[in-house]
PDB file of C-alpha atoms in Angstrom:
ATOM      1  CA  UNK N 158     147.053 187.373 112.866  1.00 52.00           C
ATOM      2  CA  UNK N 159     143.277 187.360 112.386  1.00 51.00           C
ATOM      3  CA  UNK N 160     141.248 189.494 114.751  1.00 54.00           C
ATOM      4  CA  UNK N 161     140.552 187.379 117.857  1.00 60.00           C
ATOM      5  CA  UNK N 162     136.901 188.425 118.263  1.00 63.00           C
ATOM      6  CA  UNK N 163     135.872 187.439 114.731  1.00 71.00           C
ATOM      7  CA  UNK N 164     134.561 184.027 113.777  1.00 76.00           C
ATOM      8  CA  UNK N 165     136.411 182.143 111.014  1.00 69.00           C
ATOM      9  CA  UNK N 166     133.635 183.103 108.582  1.00 74.00           C
ATOM     10  CA  UNK N 167     134.161 186.829 109.330  1.00 79.00           C
ATOM     11  CA  UNK N 168     137.940 186.818 108.801  1.00 72.00           C
ATOM     12  CA  UNK N 169     139.758 187.582 105.563  1.00 76.00           C
ATOM     13  CA  UNK N 170     141.526 184.218 105.941  1.00 73.00           C
ATOM     14  CA  UNK N 171     141.427 181.275 108.285  1.00 77.00           C
ATOM     15  CA  UNK N 172     144.425 179.137 109.191  1.00 82.00           C
ATOM     16  CA  UNK N 173     143.650 175.472 108.533  1.00 83.00           C
ATOM     17  CA  UNK N 174     145.287 172.180 109.371  1.00 87.00           C
ATOM     18  CA  UNK N 175     147.794 171.047 106.726  1.00 87.00           C
ATOM     19  CA  UNK N 176     145.859 169.037 104.154  1.00 84.00           C
ATOM     20  CA  UNK N 177     142.564 170.870 104.805  1.00 81.00           C
ATOM     21  CA  UNK N 178     141.273 174.098 103.306  1.00 72.00           C
ATOM     22  CA  UNK N 179     143.087 175.545 100.277  1.00 68.00           C
ATOM     23  CA  UNK N 180     145.727 173.218  98.902  1.00 63.00           C
ATOM     24  CA  UNK N 181     144.088 170.105 100.276  1.00 67.00           C
ATOM     25  CA  UNK N 182     145.736 167.563  98.011  1.00 78.00           C
ATOM     26  CA  UNK N 183     149.253 166.299  97.689  1.00 83.00           C
ATOM     27  CA  UNK N 184     149.540 168.172  94.356  1.00 85.00           C
ATOM     28  CA  UNK N 185     150.229 171.343  96.353  1.00 86.00           C
ATOM     29  CA  UNK N 186     151.908 169.903  99.444  1.00 87.00           C
ATOM     30  CA  UNK N 187     154.295 167.329  97.917  1.00 89.00           C
ATOM     31  CA  UNK N 188     156.397 169.938  96.055  1.00 91.00           C
ATOM     32  CA  UNK N 189     156.153 172.339  99.010  1.00 88.00           C
ATOM     33  CA  UNK N 190     157.383 169.752 101.515  1.00 88.00           C
ATOM     34  CA  UNK N 191     159.919 168.299  99.065  1.00 90.00           C
ATOM     35  CA  UNK N 192     161.584 171.589  98.081  1.00 93.00           C
ATOM     36  CA  UNK N 193     163.890 171.863 101.129  1.00 92.00           C
ATOM     37  CA  UNK N 194     165.142 168.293 100.595  1.00 90.00           C
ATOM     38  CA  UNK N 195     165.963 169.149  96.977  1.00 93.00           C
ATOM     39  CA  UNK N 196     168.499 171.704  98.197  1.00 95.00           C
ATOM     40  CA  UNK N 197     169.979 169.435 100.857  1.00 94.00           C
ATOM     41  CA  UNK N 198     167.859 170.120 103.933  1.00 94.00           C
ATOM     42  CA  UNK N 199     167.567 166.974 106.051  1.00 92.00           C
ATOM     43  CA  UNK N 200     166.250 168.017 109.433  1.00 94.00           C
ATOM     44  CA  UNK N 201     163.065 168.827 111.339  1.00 92.00           C
ATOM     45  CA  UNK N 202     159.728 169.763 109.792  1.00 89.00           C
ATOM     46  CA  UNK N 203     157.573 171.632 112.303  1.00 89.00           C
ATOM     47  CA  UNK N 204     153.799 171.871 112.191  1.00 85.00           C
ATOM     48  CA  UNK N 205     152.170 174.900 113.768  1.00 86.00           C
ATOM     49  CA  UNK N 206     148.453 174.537 114.380  1.00 86.00           C
ATOM     50  CA  UNK N 207     146.330 177.683 114.411  1.00 86.00           C
ATOM     51  CA  UNK N 208     143.191 176.060 112.995  1.00 88.00           C
ATOM     52  CA  UNK N 209     140.234 177.569 114.899  1.00 86.00           C
ATOM     53  CA  UNK N 210     137.863 174.845 113.704  1.00 85.00           C
ATOM     54  CA  UNK N 211     139.704 171.719 114.865  1.00 87.00           C
ATOM     55  CA  UNK N 212     140.950 170.472 118.211  1.00 91.00           C
ATOM     56  CA  UNK N 213     144.654 171.354 118.554  1.00 90.00           C
ATOM     57  CA  UNK N 214     145.934 167.836 119.278  1.00 93.00           C
ATOM     58  CA  UNK N 215     143.724 166.291 116.604  1.00 92.00           C
ATOM     59  CA  UNK N 216     144.853 168.917 114.072  1.00 91.00           C
ATOM     60  CA  UNK N 217     148.567 168.331 114.661  1.00 92.00           C
ATOM     61  CA  UNK N 218     148.127 164.542 114.539  1.00 93.00           C
ATOM     62  CA  UNK N 219     146.131 164.819 111.311  1.00 91.00           C
ATOM     63  CA  UNK N 220     148.747 167.138 109.761  1.00 90.00           C
ATOM     64  CA  UNK N 221     151.530 164.723 110.722  1.00 92.00           C
ATOM     65  CA  UNK N 222     149.662 161.787 109.128  1.00 92.00           C
ATOM     66  CA  UNK N 223     149.186 163.843 105.967  1.00 91.00           C
ATOM     67  CA  UNK N 224     152.806 165.055 105.740  1.00 90.00           C
ATOM     68  CA  UNK N 225     154.647 161.861 106.733  1.00 92.00           C
ATOM     69  CA  UNK N 226     154.268 160.088 103.349  1.00 92.00           C
ATOM     70  CA  UNK N 227     155.473 163.254 101.579  1.00 89.00           C
ATOM     71  CA  UNK N 228     158.807 163.373 103.395  1.00 87.00           C
ATOM     72  CA  UNK N 229     161.761 161.998 101.433  1.00 69.00           C
TER      73      UNK N 229
END
């Protein structure tokens, strides 16, 4: 986990909301989200929000809106 006293700019990495930061487009996320279904997984997809830049509720809602169309 990043050091709690550092700002996002001072950390080696920063957790971001799904669909923001690195891998922002569906070109990265569609295969990532679709891979479990390809091997028969048909259950829950959980979103963990550790984005220090966005409000927690807003971040989870935004991630869900981004992921929903990618689910098979």
